[in-house]
mmCIF file of C-alpha atoms in Angstrom:
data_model
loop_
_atom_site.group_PDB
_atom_site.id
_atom_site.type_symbol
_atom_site.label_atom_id
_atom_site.label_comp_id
_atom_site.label_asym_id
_atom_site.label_seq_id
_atom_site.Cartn_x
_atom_site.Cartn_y
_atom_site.Cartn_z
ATOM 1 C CA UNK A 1 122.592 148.139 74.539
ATOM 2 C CA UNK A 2 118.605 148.476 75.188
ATOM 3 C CA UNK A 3 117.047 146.396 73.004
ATOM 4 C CA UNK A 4 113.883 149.125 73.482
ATOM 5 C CA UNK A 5 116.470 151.611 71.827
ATOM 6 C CA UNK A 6 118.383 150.191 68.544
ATOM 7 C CA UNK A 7 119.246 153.211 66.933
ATOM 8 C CA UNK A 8 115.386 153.861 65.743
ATOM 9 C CA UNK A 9 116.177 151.270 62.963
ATOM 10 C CA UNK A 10 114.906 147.507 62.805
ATOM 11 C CA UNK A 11 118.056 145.055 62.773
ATOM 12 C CA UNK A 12 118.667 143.125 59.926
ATOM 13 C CA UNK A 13 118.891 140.128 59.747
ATOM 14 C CA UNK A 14 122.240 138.466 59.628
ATOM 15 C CA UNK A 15 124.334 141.720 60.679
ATOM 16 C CA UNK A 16 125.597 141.687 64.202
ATOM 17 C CA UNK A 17 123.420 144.064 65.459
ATOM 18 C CA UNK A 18 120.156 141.590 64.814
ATOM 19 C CA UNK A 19 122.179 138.950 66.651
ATOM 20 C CA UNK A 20 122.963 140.910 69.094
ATOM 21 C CA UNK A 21 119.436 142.203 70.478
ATOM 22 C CA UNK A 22 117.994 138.672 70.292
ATOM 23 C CA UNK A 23 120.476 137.664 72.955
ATOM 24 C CA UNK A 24 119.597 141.074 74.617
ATOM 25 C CA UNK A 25 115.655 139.707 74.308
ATOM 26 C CA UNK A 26 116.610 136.230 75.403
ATOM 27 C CA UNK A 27 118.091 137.528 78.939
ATOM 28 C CA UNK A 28 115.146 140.017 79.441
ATOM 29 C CA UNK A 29 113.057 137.086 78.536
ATOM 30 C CA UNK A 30 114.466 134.721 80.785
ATOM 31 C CA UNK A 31 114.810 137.500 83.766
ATOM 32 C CA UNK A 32 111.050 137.977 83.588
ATOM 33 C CA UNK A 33 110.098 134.183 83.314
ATOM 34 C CA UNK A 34 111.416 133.754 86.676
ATOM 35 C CA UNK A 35 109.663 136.924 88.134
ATOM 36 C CA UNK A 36 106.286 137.326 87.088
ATOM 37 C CA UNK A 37 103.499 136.006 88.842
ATOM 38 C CA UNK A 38 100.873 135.150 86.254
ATOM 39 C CA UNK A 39 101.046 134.494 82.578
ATOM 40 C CA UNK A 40 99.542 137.713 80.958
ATOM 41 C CA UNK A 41 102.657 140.225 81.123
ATOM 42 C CA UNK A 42 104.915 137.708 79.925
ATOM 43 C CA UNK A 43 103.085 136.471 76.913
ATOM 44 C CA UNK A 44 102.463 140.294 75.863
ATOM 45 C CA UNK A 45 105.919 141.002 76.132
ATOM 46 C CA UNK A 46 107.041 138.237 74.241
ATOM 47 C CA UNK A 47 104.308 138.249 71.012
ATOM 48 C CA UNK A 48 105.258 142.167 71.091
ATOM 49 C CA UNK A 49 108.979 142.329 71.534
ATOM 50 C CA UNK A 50 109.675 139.816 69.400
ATOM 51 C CA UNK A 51 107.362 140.930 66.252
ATOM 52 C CA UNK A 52 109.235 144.253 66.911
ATOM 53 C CA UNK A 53 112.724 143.036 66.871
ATOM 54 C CA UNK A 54 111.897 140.724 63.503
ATOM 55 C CA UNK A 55 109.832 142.492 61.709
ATOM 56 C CA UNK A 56 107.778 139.371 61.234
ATOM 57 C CA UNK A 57 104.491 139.468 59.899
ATOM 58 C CA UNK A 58 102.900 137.342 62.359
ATOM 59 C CA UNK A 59 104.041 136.410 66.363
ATOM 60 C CA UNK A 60 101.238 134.806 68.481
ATOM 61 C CA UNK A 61 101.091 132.217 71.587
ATOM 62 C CA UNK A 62 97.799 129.806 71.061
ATOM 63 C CA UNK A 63 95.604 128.362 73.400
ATOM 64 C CA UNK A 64 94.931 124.562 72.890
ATOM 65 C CA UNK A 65 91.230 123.822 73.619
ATOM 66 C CA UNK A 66 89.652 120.755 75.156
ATOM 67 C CA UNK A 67 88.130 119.512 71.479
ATOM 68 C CA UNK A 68 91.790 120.272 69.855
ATOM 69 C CA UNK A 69 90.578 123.990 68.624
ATOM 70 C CA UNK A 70 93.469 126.530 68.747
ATOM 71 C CA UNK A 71 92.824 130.135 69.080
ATOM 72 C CA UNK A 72 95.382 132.854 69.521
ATOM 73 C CA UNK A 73 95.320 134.280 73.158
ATOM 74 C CA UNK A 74 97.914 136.783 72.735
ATOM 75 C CA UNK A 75 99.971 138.508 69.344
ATOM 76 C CA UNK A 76 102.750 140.911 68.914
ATOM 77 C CA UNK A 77 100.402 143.198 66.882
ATOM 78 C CA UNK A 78 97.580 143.163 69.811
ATOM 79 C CA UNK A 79 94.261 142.408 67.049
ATOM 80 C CA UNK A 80 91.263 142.107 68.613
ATOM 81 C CA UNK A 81 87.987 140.802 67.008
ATOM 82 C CA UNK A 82 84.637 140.771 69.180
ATOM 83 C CA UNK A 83 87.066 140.572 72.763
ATOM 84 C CA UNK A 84 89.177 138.024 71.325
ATOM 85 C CA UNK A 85 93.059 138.045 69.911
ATOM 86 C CA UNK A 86 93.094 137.426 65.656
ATOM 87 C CA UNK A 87 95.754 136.568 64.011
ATOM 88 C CA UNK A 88 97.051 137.365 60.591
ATOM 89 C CA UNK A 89 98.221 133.724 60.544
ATOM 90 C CA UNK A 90 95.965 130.910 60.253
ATOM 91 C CA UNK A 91 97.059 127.523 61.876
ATOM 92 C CA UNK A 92 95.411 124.876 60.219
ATOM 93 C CA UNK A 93 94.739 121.231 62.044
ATOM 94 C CA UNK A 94 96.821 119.256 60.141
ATOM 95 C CA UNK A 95 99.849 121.989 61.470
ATOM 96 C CA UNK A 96 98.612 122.220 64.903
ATOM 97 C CA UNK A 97 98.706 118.155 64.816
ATOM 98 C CA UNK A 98 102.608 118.211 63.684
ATOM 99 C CA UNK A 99 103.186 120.897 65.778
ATOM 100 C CA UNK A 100 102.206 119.817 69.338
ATOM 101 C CA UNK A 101 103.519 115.992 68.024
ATOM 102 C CA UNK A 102 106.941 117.359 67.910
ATOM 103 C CA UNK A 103 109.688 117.770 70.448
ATOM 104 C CA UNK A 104 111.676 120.243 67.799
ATOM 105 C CA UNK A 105 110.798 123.864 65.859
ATOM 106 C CA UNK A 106 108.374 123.024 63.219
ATOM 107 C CA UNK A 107 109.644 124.775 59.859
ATOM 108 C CA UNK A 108 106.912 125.153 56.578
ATOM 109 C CA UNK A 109 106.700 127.629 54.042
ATOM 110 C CA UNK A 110 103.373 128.918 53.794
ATOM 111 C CA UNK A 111 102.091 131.114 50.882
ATOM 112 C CA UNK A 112 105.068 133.084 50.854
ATOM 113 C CA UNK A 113 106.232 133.258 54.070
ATOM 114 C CA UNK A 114 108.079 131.395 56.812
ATOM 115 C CA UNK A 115 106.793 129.433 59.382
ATOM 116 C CA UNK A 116 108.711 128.011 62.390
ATOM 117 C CA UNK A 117 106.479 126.807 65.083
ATOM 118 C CA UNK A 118 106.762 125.015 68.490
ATOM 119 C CA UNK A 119 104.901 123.926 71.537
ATOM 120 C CA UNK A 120 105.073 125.706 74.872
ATOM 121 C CA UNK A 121 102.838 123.222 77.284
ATOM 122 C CA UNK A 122 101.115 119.997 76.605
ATOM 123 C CA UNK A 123 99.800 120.147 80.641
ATOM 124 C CA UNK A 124 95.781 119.433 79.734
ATOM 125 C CA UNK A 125 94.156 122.880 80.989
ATOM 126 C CA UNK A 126 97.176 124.909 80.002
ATOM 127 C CA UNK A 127 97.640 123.426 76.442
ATOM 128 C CA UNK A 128 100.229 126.415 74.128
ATOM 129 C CA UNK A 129 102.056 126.355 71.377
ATOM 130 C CA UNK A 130 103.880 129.663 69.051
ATOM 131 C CA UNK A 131 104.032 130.757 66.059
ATOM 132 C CA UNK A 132 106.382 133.204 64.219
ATOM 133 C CA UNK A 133 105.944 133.808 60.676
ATOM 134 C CA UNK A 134 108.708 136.007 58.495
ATOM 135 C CA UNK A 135 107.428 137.464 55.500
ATOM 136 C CA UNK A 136 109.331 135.993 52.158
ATOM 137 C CA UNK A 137 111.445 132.973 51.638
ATOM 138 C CA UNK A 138 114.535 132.535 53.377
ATOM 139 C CA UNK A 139 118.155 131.367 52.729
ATOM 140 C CA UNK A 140 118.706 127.820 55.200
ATOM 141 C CA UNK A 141 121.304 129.800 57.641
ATOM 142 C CA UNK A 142 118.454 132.277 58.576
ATOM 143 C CA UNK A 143 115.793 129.493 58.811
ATOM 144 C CA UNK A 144 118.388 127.995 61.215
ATOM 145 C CA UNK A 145 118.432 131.642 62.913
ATOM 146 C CA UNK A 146 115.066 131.617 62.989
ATOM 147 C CA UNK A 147 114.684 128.365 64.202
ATOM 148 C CA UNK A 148 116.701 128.466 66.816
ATOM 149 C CA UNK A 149 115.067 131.573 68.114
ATOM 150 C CA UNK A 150 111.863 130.068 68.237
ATOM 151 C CA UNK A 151 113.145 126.934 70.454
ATOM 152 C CA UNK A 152 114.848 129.365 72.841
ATOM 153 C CA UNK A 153 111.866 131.280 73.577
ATOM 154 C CA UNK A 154 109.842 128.249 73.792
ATOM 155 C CA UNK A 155 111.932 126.656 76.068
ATOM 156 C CA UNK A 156 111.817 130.056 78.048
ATOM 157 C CA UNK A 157 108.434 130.224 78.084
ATOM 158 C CA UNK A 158 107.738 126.229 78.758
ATOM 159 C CA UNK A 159 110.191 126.966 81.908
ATOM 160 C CA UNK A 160 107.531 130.077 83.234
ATOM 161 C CA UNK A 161 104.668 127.152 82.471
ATOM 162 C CA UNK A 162 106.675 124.792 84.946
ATOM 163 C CA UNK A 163 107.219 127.430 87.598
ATOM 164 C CA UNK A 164 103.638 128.864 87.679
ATOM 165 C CA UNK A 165 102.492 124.782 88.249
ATOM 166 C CA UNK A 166 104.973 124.221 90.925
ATOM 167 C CA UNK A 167 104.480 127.284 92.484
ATOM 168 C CA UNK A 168 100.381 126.354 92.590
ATOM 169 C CA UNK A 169 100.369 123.480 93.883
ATOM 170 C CA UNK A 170 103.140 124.255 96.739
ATOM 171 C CA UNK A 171 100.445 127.183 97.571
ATOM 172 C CA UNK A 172 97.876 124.810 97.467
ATOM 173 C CA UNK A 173 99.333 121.790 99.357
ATOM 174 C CA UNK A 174 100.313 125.038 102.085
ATOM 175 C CA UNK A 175 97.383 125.929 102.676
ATOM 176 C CA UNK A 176 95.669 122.274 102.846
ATOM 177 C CA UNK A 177 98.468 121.288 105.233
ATOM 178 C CA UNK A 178 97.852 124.023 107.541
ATOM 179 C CA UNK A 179 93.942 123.822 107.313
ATOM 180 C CA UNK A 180 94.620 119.752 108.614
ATOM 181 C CA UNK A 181 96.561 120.904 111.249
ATOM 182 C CA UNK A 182 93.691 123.534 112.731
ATOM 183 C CA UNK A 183 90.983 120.825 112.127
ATOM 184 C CA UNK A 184 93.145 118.436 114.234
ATOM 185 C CA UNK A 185 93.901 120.426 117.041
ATOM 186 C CA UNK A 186 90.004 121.609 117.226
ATOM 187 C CA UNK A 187 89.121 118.330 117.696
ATOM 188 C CA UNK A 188 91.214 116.304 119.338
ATOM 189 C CA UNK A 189 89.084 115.951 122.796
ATOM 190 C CA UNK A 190 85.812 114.583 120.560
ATOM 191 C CA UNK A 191 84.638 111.190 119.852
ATOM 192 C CA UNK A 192 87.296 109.612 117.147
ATOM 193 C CA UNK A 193 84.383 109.018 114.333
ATOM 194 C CA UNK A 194 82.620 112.661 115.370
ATOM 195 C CA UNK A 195 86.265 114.113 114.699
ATOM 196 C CA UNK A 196 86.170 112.046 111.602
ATOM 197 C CA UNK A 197 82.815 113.232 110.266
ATOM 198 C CA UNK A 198 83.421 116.972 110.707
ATOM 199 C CA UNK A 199 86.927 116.807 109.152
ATOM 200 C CA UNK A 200 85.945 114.959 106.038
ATOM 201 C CA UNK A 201 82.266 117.156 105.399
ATOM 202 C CA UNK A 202 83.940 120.170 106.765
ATOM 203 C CA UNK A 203 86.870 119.345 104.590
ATOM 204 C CA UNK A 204 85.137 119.211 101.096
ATOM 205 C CA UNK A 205 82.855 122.075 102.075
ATOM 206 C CA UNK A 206 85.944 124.744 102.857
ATOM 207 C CA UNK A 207 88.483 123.593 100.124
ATOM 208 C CA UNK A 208 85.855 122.936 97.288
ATOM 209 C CA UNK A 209 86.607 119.932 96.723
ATOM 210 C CA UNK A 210 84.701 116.771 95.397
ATOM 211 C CA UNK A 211 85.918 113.982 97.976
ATOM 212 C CA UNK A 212 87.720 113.090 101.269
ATOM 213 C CA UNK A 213 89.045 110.570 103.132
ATOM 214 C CA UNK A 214 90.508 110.076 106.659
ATOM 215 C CA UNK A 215 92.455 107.043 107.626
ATOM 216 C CA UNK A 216 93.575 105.922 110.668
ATOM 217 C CA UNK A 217 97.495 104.314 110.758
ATOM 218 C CA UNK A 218 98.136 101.595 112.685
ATOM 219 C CA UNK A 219 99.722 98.869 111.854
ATOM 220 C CA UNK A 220 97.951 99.513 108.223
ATOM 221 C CA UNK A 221 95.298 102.557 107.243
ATOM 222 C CA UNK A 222 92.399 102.274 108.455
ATOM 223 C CA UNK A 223 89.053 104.263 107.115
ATOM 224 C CA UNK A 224 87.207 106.517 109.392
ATOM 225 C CA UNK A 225 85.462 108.424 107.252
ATOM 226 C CA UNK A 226 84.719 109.321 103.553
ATOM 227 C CA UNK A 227 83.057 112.761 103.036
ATOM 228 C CA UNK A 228 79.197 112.952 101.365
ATOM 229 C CA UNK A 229 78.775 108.994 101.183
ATOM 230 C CA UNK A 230 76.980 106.587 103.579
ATOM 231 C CA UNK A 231 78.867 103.822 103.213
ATOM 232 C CA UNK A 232 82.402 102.411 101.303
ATOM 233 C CA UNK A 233 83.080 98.926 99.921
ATOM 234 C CA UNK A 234 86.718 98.367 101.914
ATOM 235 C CA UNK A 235 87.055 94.962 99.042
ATOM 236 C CA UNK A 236 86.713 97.147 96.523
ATOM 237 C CA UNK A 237 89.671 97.354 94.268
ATOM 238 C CA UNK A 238 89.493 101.095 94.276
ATOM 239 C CA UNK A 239 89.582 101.409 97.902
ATOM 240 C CA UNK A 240 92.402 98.570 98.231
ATOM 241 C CA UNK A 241 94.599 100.544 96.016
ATOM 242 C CA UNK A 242 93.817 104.123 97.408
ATOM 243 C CA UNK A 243 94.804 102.622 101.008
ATOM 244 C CA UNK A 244 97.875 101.397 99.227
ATOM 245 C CA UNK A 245 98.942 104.913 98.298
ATOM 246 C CA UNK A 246 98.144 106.015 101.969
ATOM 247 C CA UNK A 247 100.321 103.236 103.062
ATOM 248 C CA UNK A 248 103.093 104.358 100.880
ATOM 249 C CA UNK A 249 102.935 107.903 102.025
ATOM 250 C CA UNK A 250 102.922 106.647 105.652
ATOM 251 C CA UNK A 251 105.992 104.102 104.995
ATOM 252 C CA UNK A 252 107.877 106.794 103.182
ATOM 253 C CA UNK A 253 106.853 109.359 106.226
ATOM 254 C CA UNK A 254 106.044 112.241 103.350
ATOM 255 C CA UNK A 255 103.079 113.239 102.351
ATOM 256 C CA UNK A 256 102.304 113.332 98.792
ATOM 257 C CA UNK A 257 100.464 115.177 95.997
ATOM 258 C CA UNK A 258 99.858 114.378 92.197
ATOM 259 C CA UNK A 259 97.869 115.747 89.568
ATOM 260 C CA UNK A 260 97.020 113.925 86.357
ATOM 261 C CA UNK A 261 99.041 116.585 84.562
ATOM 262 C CA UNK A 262 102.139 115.533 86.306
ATOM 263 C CA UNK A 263 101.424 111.874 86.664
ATOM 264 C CA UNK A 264 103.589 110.966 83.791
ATOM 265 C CA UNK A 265 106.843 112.662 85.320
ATOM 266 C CA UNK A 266 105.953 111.277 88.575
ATOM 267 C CA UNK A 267 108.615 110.922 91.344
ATOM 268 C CA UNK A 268 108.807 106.498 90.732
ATOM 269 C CA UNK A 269 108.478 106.767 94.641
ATOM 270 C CA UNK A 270 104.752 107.802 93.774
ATOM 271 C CA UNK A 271 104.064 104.928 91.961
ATOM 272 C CA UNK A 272 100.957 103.452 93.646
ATOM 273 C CA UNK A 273 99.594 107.541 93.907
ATOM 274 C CA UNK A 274 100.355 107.690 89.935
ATOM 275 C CA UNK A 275 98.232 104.189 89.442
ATOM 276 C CA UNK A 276 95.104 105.364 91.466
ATOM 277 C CA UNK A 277 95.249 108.972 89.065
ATOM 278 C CA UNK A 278 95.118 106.135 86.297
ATOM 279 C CA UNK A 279 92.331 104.018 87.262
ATOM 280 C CA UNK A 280 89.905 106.426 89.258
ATOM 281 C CA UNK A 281 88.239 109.394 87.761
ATOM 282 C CA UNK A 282 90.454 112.017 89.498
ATOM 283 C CA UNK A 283 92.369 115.132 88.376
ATOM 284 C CA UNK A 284 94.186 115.425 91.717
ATOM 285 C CA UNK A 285 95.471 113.944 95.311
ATOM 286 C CA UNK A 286 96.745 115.084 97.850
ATOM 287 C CA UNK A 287 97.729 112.677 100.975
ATOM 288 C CA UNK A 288 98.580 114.555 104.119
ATOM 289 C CA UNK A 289 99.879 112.597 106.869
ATOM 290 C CA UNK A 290 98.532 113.710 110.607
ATOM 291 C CA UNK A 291 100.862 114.233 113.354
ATOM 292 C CA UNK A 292 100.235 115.182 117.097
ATOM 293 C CA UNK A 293 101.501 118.347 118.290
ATOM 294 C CA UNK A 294 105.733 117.771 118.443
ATOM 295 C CA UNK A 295 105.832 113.872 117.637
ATOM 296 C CA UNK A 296 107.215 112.336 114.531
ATOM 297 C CA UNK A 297 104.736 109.365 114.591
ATOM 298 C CA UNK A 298 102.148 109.552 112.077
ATOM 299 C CA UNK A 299 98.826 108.436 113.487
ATOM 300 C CA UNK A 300 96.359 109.299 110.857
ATOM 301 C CA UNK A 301 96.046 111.003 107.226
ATOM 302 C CA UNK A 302 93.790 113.139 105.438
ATOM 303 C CA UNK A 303 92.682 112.339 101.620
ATOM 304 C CA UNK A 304 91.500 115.148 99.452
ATOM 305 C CA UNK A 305 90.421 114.593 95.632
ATOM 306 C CA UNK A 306 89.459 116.709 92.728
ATOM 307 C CA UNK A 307 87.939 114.644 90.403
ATOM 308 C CA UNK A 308 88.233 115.621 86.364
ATOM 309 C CA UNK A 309 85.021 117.966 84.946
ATOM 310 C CA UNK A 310 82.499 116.084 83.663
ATOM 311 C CA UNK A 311 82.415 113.865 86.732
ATOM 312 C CA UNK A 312 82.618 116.933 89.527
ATOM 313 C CA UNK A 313 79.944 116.213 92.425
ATOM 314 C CA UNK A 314 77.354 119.478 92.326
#
């Protein structure tokens, strides 16, 4: 059954026909989590389907803002006020607090109606949480209906949030990987610390981004060069540690790449890479280890950092 066609009736809830086209909505939902390349379609689909198969008042995926303000970025009914999405539901602090605080559905009644919240991603920049919000009091088995509707579409959703971060920075470590490898072969008949120069400042210039290093791997890394700086203090603690995670990389024969998003799931094998996200002022790393042409031995690796807003080199 088509859960775009239910006999031109709403289901009710608690007959087998409701139950039925949420597990309909479920599969589609799933299907299209693992299909669609950006976040727009699926978050339209979802606020509208799902307002349409509950007949709830209220269905709308918030945006989490960098000084805790939530707005709603897209709803099942589609309101717009001056270019932005409105809701008819208002999500106070104190909810938005218990909300993103808890690993379960948030449940409150909420002058007259039912609430049953949950967050989608607590990853910094892409910060979402939903809301659905049935008009009326309900008995407990359809709060628990309810309830466990809004976890599974959560947890649907919070898998598309996962995917579209993997599937970024494995586009983005790509293309850094093969931009190393054309910088390397360009230059490998030029004065070592000429090579290094142009790789680092040509480096920073092309990818956009706010620092890089290039070590040299011996018996231990050694620094070449560091992009849009004079001079580095190798005693530093800084430096010790970042030629640490170089020397992990290199030990390990893997390149690596972390963001401060991710930092807390971290592969324990990143450990030292995890630390330096810690200490420094960086959003992201990425350590990518130089090979000649056909050999397995590592003989030098590229640094590239993005470091958080406020502290971005103009």
């Amino acid at each position: 059954m088509s859960t775009e066609n239910i006999s031109n009736r709403k289901p009710e809830p608690g007959d087998g026909l409701f139950l039925e086209v949420l597990d309909e909505f479920l599969d589609e939902l799933s299907r299209l989590a693992s299909e669609v390349p950006d976040r727009g379609p699926f978050y339209q689909h979802l606020t509208q389907r799902l307002q349409n198969i509950t007949a709830a008042s209220s269905v709308a995926v918030w945006m989490v803002g960098p000084d805790q303000t939530c707005v709603p970025v897209y709803t099942g009914s589609g309101q717009q006020s001056g270019g932005r999405m409105t809701s008819d539901f208002r999500l106070r602090s104190d909810l938005f607090d218990r909300i993103m605080n808890s690993s379960s559905v948030v449940v409150m009644d909420d002058r007259g109606s039912s609430v049953f919240a949950r967050s989608i991603s607590q990853v910094a920049e892409e910060k979402k949480l939903m809301t659905l919000v049935i008009n009326g009091q309900l008995e407990p088995q359809m709060k628990r209906v309810y309830a466990d509707l809004t976890a599974a579409v959560a947890d649907i959703a919070s898998q598309l949030e996962h995917r579209l971060i993997v599937d970024q920075q494995q586009q983005r470590f790509s293309r850094l990987e093969k931009f190393v490898q054309l910088l390397h072969n360009a230059h490998l008949s030029l004065d070592p610390r000429q090579v290094a120069y142009h790789v680092t400042n040509d480096a920073r210039a092309i990818l956009n981004a706010d620092r890089v290093w290039l070590f040299q791997v011996a018996h231990r890394p050694q620094l070449l060069s560091c992009s849009s700086v004079s001079g580095v203090n190798e005693r530093s603690r800084s430096f010790k540690l970042l030629q640490s995670v170089v020397d992990e990389c290199v030990t390990r024969n893997q390149s690596g790449s972390l963001t401060r998003n991710e930092s807390e799931m971290a592969d324990p094998q990143l450990g030292r890479l995890s630390a330096y996200l810690e200490q420094e002022s960086v959003d992201s790393v990425d350590v990518i280890l130089l090979k000649p042409a056909g050999s397995p031995q590592v003989d030098g690796a590229l640094v590239v950092e993005f470091f958080r807003e406020h502290d971005r080199v103009q």
